[in-house]
Coordinates of C-alpha atoms in Angstrom, one line a residue:
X256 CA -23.8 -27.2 -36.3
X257 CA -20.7 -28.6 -35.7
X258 CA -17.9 -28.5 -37.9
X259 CA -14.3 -30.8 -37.4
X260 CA -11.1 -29.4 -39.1
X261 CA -7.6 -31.6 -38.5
X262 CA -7.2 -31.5 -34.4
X263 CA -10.2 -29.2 -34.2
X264 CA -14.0 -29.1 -33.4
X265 CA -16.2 -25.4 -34.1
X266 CA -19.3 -25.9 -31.9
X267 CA -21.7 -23.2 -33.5
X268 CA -24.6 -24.0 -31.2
X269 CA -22.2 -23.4 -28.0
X270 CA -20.2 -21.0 -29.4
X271 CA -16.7 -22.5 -28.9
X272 CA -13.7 -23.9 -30.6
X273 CA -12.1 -26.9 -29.3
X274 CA -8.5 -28.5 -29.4
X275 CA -7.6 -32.0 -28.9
X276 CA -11.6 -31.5 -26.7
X277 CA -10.4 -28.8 -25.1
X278 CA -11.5 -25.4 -25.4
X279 CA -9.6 -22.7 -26.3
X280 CA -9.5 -18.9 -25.3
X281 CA -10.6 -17.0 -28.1
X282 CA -12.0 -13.7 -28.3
X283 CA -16.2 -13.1 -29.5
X284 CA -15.4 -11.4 -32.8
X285 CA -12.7 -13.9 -33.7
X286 CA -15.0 -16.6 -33.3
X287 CA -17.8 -15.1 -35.1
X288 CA -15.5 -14.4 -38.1
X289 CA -14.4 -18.1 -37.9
X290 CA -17.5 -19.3 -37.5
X291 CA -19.0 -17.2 -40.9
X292 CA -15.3 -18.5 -42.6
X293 CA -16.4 -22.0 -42.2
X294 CA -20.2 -22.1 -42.8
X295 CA -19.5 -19.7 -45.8
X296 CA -16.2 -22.1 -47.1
X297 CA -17.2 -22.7 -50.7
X298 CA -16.7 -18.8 -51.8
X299 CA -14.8 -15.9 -51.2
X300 CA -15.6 -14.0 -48.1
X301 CA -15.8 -10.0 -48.8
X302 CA -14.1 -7.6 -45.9
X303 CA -17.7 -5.6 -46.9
X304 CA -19.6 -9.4 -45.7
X305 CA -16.9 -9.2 -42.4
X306 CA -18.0 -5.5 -41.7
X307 CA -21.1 -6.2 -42.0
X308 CA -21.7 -9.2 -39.9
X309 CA -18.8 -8.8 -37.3
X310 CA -19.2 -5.3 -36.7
X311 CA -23.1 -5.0 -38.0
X312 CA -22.5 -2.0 -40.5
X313 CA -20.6 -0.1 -38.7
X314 CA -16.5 1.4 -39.6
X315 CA -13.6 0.1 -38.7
X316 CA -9.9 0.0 -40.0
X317 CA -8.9 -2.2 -42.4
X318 CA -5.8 -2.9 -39.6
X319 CA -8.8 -3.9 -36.9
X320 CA -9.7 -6.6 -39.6
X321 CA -6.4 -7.7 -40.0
X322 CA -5.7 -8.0 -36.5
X323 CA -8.7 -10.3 -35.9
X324 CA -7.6 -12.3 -38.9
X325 CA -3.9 -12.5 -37.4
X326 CA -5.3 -13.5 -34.0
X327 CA -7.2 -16.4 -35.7
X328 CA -4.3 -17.5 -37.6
X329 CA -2.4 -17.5 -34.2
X330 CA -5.2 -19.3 -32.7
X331 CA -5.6 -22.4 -35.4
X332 CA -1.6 -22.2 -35.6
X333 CA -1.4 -21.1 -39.2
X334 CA 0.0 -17.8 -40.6
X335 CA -0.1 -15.5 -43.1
X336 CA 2.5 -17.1 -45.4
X337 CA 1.8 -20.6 -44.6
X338 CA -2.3 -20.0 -45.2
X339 CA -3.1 -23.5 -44.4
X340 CA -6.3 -22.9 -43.1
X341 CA -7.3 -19.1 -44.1
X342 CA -6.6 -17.7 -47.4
X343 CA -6.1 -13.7 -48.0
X344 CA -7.1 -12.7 -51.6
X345 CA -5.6 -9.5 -51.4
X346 CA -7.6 -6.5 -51.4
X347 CA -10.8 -8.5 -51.6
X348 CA -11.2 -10.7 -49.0
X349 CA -10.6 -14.1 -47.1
X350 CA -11.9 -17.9 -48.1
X351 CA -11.6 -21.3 -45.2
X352 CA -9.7 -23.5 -47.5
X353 CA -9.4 -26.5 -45.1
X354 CA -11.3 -29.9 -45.0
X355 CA -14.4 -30.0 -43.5
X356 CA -16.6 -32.9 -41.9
X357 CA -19.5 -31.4 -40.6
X358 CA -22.0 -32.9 -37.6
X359 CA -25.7 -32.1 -37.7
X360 CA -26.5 -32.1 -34.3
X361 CA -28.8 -34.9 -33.1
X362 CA -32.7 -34.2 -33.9
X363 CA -34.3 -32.9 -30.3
X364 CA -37.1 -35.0 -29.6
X365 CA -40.6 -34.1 -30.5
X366 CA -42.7 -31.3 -28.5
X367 CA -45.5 -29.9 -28.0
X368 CA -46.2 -26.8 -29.4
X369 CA -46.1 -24.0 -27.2
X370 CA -50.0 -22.6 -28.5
X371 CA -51.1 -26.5 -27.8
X372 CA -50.3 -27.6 -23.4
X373 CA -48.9 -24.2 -22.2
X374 CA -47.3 -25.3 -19.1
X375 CA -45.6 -28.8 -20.4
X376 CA -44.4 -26.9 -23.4
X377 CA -41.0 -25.7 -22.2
X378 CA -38.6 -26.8 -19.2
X379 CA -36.3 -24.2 -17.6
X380 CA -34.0 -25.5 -15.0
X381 CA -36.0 -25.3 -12.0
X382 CA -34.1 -22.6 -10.0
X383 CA -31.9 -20.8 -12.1
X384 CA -32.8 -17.3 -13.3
X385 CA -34.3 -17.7 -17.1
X386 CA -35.8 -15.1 -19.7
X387 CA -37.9 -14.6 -22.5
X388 CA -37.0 -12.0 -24.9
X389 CA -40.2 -11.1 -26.7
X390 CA -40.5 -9.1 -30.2
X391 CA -40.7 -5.3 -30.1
X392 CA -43.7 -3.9 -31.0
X393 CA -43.6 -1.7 -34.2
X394 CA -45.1 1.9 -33.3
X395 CA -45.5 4.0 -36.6
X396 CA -44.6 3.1 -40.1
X397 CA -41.0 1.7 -40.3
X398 CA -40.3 2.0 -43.5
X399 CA -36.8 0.3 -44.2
X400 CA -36.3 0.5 -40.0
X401 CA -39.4 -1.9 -40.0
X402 CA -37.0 -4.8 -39.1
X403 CA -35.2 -3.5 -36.1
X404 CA -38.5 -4.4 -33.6
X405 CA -37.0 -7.9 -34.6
X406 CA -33.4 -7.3 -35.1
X407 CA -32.8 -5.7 -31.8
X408 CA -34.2 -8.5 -29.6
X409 CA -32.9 -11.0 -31.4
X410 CA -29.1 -9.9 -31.2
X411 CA -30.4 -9.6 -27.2
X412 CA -31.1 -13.4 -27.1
X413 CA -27.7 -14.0 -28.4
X414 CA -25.9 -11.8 -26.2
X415 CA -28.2 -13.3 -23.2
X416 CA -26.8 -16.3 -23.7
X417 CA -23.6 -15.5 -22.7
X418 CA -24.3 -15.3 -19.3
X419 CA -23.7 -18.3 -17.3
X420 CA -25.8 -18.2 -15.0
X421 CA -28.8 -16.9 -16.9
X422 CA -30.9 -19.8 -18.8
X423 CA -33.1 -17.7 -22.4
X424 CA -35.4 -19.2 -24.0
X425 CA -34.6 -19.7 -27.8
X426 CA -35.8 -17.0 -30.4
X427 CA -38.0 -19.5 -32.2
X428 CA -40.3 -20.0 -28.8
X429 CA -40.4 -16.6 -27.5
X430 CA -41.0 -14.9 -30.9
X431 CA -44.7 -16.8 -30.9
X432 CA -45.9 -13.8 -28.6
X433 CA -46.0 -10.7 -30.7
X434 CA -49.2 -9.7 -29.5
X435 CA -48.9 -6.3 -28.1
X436 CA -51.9 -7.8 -25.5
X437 CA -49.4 -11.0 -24.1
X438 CA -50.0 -11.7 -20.7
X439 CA -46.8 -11.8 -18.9
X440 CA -48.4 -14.5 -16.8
X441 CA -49.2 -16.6 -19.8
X442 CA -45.9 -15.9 -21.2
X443 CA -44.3 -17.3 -18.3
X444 CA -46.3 -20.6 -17.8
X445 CA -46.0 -21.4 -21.8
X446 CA -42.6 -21.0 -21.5
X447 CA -41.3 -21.6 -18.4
X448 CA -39.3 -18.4 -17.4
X449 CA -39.6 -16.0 -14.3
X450 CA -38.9 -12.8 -16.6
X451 CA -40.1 -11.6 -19.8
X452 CA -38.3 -8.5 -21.6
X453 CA -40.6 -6.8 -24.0
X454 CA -40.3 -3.0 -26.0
X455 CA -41.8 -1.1 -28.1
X456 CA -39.7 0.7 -31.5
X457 CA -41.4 4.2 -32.2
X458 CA -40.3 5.5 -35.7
X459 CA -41.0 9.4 -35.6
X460 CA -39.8 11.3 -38.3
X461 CA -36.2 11.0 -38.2
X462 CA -36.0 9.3 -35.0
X463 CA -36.3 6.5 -33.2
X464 CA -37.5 6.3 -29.6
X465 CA -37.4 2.7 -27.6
X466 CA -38.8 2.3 -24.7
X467 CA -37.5 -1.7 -22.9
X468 CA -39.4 -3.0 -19.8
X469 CA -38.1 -6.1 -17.8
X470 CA -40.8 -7.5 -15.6
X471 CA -41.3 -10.9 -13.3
X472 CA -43.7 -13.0 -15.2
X473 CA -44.3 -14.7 -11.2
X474 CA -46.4 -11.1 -10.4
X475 CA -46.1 -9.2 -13.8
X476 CA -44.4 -6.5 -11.6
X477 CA -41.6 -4.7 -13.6
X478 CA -38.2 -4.7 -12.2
X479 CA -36.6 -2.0 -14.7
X480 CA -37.4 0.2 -17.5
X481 CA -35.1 2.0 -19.9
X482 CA -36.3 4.3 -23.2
X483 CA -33.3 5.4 -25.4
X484 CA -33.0 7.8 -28.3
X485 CA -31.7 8.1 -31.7
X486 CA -31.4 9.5 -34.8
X487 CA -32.1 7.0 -37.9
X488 CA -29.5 7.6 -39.8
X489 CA -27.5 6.8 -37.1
X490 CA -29.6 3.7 -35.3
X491 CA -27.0 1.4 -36.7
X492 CA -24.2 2.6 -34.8
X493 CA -25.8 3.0 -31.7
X494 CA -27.4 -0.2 -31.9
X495 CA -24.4 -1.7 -30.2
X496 CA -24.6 1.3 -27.6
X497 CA -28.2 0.3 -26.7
X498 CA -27.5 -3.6 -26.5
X499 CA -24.6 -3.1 -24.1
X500 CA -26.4 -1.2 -21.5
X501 CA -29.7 -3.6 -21.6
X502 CA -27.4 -6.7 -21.0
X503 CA -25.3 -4.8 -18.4
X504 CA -28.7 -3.9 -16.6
X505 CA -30.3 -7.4 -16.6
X506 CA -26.9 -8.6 -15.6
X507 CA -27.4 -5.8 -12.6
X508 CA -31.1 -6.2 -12.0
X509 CA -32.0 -9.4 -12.2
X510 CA -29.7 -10.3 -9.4
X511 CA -31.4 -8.2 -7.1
X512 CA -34.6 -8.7 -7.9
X513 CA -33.9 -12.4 -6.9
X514 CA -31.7 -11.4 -3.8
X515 CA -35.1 -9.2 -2.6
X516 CA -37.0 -11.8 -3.4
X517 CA -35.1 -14.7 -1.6
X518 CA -35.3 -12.4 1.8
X519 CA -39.1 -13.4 2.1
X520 CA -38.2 -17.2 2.1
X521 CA -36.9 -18.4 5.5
X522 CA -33.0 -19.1 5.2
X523 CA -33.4 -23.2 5.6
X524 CA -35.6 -23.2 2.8
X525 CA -33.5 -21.3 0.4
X526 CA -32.6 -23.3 -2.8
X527 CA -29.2 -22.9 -4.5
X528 CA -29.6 -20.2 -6.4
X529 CA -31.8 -18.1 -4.1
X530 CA -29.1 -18.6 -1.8
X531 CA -26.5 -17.4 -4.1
X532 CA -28.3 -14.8 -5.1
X533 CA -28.6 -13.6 -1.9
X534 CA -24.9 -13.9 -0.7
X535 CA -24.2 -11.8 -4.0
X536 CA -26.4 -9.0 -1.9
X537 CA -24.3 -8.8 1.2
X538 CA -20.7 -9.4 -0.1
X539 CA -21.1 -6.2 -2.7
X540 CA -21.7 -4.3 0.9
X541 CA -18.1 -4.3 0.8
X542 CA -18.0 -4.5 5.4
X543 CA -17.0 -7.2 7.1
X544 CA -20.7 -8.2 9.1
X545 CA -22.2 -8.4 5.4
X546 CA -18.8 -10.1 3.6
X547 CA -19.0 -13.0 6.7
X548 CA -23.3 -13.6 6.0
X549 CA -22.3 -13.9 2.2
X550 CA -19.9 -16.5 3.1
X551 CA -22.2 -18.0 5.1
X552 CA -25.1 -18.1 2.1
X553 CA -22.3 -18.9 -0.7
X554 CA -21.5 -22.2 2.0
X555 CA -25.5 -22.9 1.4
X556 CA -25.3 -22.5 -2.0
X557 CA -22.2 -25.1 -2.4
X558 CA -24.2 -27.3 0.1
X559 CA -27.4 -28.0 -1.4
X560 CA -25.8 -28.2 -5.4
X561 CA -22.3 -29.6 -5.3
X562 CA -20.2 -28.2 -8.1
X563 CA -22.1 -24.7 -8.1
X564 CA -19.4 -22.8 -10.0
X565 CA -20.7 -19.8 -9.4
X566 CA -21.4 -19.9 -5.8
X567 CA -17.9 -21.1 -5.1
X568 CA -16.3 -18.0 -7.2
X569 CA -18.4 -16.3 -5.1
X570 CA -17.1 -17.6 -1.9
X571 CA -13.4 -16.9 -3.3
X572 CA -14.6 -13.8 -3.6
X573 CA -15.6 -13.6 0.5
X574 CA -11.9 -14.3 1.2
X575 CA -10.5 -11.9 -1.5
X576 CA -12.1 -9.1 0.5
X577 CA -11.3 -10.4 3.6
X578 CA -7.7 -10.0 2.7
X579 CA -7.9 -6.8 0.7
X580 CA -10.2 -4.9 3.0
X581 CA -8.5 -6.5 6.3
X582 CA -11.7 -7.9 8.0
X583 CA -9.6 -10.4 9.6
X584 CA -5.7 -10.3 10.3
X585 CA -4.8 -13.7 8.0
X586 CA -4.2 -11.8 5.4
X587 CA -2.3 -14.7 4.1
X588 CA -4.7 -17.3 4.8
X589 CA -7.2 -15.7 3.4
X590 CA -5.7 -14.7 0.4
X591 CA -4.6 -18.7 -0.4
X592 CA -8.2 -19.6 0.3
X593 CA -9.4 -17.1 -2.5
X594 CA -6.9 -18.8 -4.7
X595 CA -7.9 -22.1 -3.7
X596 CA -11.3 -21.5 -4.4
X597 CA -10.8 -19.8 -7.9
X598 CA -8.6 -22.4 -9.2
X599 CA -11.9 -24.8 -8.6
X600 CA -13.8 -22.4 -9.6
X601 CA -11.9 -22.4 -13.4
X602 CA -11.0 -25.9 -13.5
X603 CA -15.2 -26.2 -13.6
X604 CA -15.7 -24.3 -15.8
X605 CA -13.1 -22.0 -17.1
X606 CA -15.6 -20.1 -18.9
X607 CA -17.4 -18.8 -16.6
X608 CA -16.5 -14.9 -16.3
X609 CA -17.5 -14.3 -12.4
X610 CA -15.0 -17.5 -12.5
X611 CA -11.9 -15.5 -14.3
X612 CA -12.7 -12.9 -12.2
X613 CA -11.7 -13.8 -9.3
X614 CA -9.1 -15.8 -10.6
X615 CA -7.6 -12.6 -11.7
X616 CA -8.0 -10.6 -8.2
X617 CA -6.2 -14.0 -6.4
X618 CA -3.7 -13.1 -8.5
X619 CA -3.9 -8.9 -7.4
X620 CA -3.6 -10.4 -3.5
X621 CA 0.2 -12.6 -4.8
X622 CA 1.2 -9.0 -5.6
X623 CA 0.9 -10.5 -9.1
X624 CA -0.8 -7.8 -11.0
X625 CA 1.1 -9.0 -14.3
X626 CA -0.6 -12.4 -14.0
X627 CA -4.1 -11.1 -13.3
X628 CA -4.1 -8.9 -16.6
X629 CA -5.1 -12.4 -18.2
X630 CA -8.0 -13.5 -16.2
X631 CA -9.3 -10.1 -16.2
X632 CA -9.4 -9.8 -19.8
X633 CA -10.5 -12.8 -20.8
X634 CA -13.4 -12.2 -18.2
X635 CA -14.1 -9.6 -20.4
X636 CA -13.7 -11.4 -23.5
X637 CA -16.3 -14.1 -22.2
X638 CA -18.9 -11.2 -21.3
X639 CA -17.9 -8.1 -23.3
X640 CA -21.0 -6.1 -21.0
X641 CA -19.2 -7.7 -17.5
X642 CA -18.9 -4.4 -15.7
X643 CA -17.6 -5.9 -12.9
X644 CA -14.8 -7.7 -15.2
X645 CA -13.9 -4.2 -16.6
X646 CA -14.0 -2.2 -12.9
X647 CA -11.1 -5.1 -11.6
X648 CA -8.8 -4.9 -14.8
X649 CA -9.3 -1.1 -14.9
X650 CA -7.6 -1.3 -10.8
X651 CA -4.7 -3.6 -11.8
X652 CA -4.2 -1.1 -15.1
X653 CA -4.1 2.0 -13.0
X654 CA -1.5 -0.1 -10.8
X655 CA 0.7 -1.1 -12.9
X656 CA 0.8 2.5 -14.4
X657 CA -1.3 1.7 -17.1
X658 CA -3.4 4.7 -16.7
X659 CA -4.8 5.6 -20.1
X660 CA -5.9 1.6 -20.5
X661 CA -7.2 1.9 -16.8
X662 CA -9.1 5.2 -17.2
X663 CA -11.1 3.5 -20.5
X664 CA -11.5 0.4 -18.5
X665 CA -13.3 2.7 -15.5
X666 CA -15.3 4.5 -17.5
X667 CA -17.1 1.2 -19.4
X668 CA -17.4 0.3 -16.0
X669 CA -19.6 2.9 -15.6
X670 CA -21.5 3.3 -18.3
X671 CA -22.5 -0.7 -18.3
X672 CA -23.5 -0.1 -14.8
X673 CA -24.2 3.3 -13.6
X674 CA -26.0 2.0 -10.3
X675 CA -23.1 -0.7 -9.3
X676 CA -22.8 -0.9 -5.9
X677 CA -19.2 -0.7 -6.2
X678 CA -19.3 2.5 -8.6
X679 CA -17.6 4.3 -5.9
X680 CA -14.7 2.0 -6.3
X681 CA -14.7 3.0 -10.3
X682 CA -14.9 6.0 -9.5
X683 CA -11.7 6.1 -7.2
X684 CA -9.7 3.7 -10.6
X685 CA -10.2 6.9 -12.6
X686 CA -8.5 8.9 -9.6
X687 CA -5.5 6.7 -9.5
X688 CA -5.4 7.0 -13.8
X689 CA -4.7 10.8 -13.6
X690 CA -2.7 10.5 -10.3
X691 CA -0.8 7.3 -12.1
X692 CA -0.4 10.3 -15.0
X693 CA 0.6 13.2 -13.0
X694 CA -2.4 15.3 -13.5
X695 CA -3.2 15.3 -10.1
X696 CA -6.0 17.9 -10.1
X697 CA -8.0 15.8 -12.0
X698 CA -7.2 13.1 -9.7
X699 CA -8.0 15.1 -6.8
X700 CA -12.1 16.2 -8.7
X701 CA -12.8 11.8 -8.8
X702 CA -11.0 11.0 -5.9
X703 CA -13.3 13.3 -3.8
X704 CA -16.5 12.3 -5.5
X705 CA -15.2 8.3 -5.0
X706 CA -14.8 9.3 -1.2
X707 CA -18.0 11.2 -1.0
X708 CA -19.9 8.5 -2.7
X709 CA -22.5 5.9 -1.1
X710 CA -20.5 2.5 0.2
X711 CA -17.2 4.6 0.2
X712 CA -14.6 3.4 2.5
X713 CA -11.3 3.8 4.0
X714 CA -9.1 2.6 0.7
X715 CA -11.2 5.0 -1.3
X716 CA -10.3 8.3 1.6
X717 CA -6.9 7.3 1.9
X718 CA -6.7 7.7 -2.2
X719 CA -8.6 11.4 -1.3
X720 CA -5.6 12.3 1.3
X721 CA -2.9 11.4 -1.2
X722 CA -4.9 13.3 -4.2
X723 CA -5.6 16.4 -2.1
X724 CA -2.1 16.2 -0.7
X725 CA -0.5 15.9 -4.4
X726 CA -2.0 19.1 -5.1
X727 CA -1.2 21.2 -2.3
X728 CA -4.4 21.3 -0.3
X729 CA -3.1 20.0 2.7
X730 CA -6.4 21.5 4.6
X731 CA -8.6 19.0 2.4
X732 CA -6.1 16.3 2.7
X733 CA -5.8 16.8 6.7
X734 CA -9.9 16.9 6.7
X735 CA -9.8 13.9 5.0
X736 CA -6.9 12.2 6.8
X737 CA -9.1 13.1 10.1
X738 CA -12.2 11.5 9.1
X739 CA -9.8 8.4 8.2
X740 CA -8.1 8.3 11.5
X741 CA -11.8 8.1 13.2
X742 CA -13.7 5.8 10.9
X743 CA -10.2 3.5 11.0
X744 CA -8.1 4.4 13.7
X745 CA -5.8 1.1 12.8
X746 CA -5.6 1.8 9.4
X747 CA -1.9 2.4 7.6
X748 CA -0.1 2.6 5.4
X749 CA 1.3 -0.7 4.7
X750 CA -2.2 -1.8 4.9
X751 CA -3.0 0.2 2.0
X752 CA -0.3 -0.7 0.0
X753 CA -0.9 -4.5 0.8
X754 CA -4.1 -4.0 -0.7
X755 CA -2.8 -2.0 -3.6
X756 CA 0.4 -3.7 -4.8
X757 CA 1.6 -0.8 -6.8
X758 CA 4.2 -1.8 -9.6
X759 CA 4.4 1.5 -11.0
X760 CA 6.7 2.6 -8.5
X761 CA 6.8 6.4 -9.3
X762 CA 3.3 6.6 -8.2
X763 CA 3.5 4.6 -4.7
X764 CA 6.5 6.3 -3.8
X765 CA 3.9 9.7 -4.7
X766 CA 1.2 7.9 -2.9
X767 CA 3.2 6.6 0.3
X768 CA 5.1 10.1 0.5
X769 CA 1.3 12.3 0.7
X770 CA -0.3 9.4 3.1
X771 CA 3.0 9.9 5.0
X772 CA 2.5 13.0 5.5
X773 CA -0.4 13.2 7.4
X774 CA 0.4 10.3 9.6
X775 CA -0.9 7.3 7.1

């Protein structure tokens, strides 16, 4: 449904308001509670009826409400004394008091039905990654928990759909297979998709037990499996637990399954997405042989589908770590190519989070951690379960001395994605938090485990000299500085602060004093 309000336009169907055919920036929950102003506009909208279906049941502060209705306000231009377009009814709730004219959105053409010409019933694009989110199956008796074997995969389709580069089939198709007995292969010929995610809900006494498989419907085999517990009086509030770490996983596994698959196809036949897929293998490798073969791939990619938004962030992406990681000396030239690419990146299609991403870290190589904090966020905003969007703002927080903001930001990081190729990297943002803090002990426990950790590198055991230094173990510091000195003999330190453009100056004069003293 589309609804049009003065300069306006509230696309429902692709979740996004419009200005003057523009769209505008606006956060997930203060779109949903605009969206359930407008559809519900003829009565009075309870804060209960907001709780409820913002935040699904569970508490928050009256002042969390108020600050999503001020940022709305904010957003339409109206105001709490003005109420042009949102009305308060004080201590009851909030009504849409402007004029409507609402657009059905054209009738799709006739199809067949999915049960009648399996293969012709659905079209996926032809190369990019799609899903089927089935029904769970009900084990036990439900009682009134019955409906979350339904409930939780269909808040997963909506959530799905977030991601740009991932095409879901539509609730209304892939709930047709509740069959415990579906064939994966059948599911993926009726509808088109090269994964299925399916689960079973297990009521138990006072618990609840669900077990989520994600398999490729091209050889049933299944790429990941997850079972999570909880109580059932408190399913509800974990609910949003359990949905954040099955999106982060896909967003994690479904990426490499297609990478590992692309590697048995030779290079010159790689389509688009295969190829990008691929190059998003080697440039999380985080070395400069692997960063150069992404570029490479990412090239392919842009090559063969012209516009391919996400294969050209990815290629901004290539240059950002040459710069920051210093595989080649233009660090200059480099870092303007990553800005070059992200601004083409954003201008098709700005909402795209890989997109905002490196938008934001073109920014981190200016030295203009201030005017990153935007695209990071609104990364974030645009895919609240983007790990990756979390680990970069959580770096340009703990630089800017924003440690306690930084620290929260590292450990969602973490939790979305607890196998991220880069978790050494969150890992060593949590360092810098407590050393941006003071409490350099603390800093010194995740700075080791960051330097000791699969993919490290020389940023992250420079960050383990400093910490070690700061508290007065110059032996682990020198042991450290030593294994530095022979993994990067060139390495210094106005390479690291290059990299890491410090704005909290307390801290990098801390930082350059420690490296300083053991010859960095």
């Amino acid at each position: 449904m589309n609804w049009r309000f003065e300069n306006f336009e509230l696309d429902e169907a692709k979740f996004e308001l419009r200005s003057a055919g523009l769209p505008l920036a606006a956060e997930p929950q203060v779109l949903s509670l605009l969206i359930h102003l407008v559809r519900h506009r003829d009565r009075l909208v309870t804060k209960d009826e907001i709780n409820e279906t913002i935040w699904h049941g569970r508490f928050v502060s009256d002042s969390a409400l108020a600050s999503r209705v001020k940022t709305l306000r904010r957003l339409l231009g109206d105001d709490g004394r003005q109420q042009r377009l949102i009305r308060t009814v004080h201590g009851r709730g909030f009504r849409f008091i402007g004029d409507i004219a609402e657009n059905s959105p054209a009738p799709a053409p006739a199809r067949v039905k999915v049960d009648e010409h399996p293969a012709a019933a659905i079209e996926a694009p032809v190369n990019k990654p799609s899903i089927a989110v089935l029904p769970f199956r009900l084990v036990g008796i439900g009682g009134p928990y019955a409906g979350i074997a339904e409930a939780l995969p269909d808040e997963l389709i909506a959530e799905l759909s977030r991601l740009r580069w991932l095409f879901v089939i539509a609730r209304g198709s892939s709930f047709r297979f509740r069959s415990a007995s579906a064939d994966l292969r059948d599911v993926g010929a009726r509808l088109g998709v090269r994964y299925c995610l399916s689960g079973t809900a297990e009521i138990s006494g006072t618990r609840m037990m669900l077990a989520v498989e994600l398999a490729d419907t091209r050889d049933c085999g299944v790429v990941w499996s997850e079972r999570y517990d909880a109580r059932l009086d408190d399913v509800h509030s974990v609910r949003e637990t359990i949905l954040s770490s099955i999106v982060a996983a896909l967003e994690l596994q479904i990426p490499l399954n297609e990478a590992q698959r692309a590697r048995l196809v030779p290079p010159e036949n790689l389509d688009a997405w295969a190829a990008y897929h691929l190059g998003l293998d080697h440039v999380f490798r985080f070395n400069a042989k692997d960063n150069a073969i992404a570029g490479a791939l990412f090239e392919q990619a842009i090559a063969k589908e012209r516009g391919f938004v996400r294969a050209i962030a990815g290629l901004s992406f290539t240059h950002f770590q040459n710069a920051f990681a210093g595989h080649t000396p233009d660090f200059s030239e480099q870092a303007a190519a990553a800005r070059r690419l992200a601004d083409e990146a954003v201008a098709l299609d700005g909402r795209d989070p890989f997109a905002n991403l490196v938008m934001g870290r073109a920014h981190w190589l200016a030295s203009d951690l201030e005017g990153s904090f935007g695209w990071l966020e609104r990364a974030t905003q645009l895919s609240p379960n983007y790990a990756q969007g979390f680990y970069a703002w959580s770096w340009a927080e703990a630089l800017a001395g924003i440690a306690d903001a930084g620290q929260e930001h590292s450990d969602l990081a973490r939790s979305l994605s607890p196998l991220d190729p880069l978790f050494y990297g969150m890992l060593g943002t949590r360092a810098l938090a407590h050393m941006s803090r003071g409490e350099f002990e603390e800093g010194a426990v995740w700075a080791e485990r960051s330097a000791r950790s699969p993919g490290a590198y020389k940023m992250n055991h420079a960050i383990a000299v400093a910490a070690h230094e700061l508290t007065g173990n110059h032996e682990r510091a020198a042991a450290w500085a030593d294994h530095l000195r022979n993994t990067s003999p060139e390495f210094t330190g106005a390479d690291f602060f290059r990299s890491f453009p410090f704005t909290d100056k307390p801290a990098k004069e801390r930082m350059a004093a420690a490296l300083a003293r053991h010859g960095i």
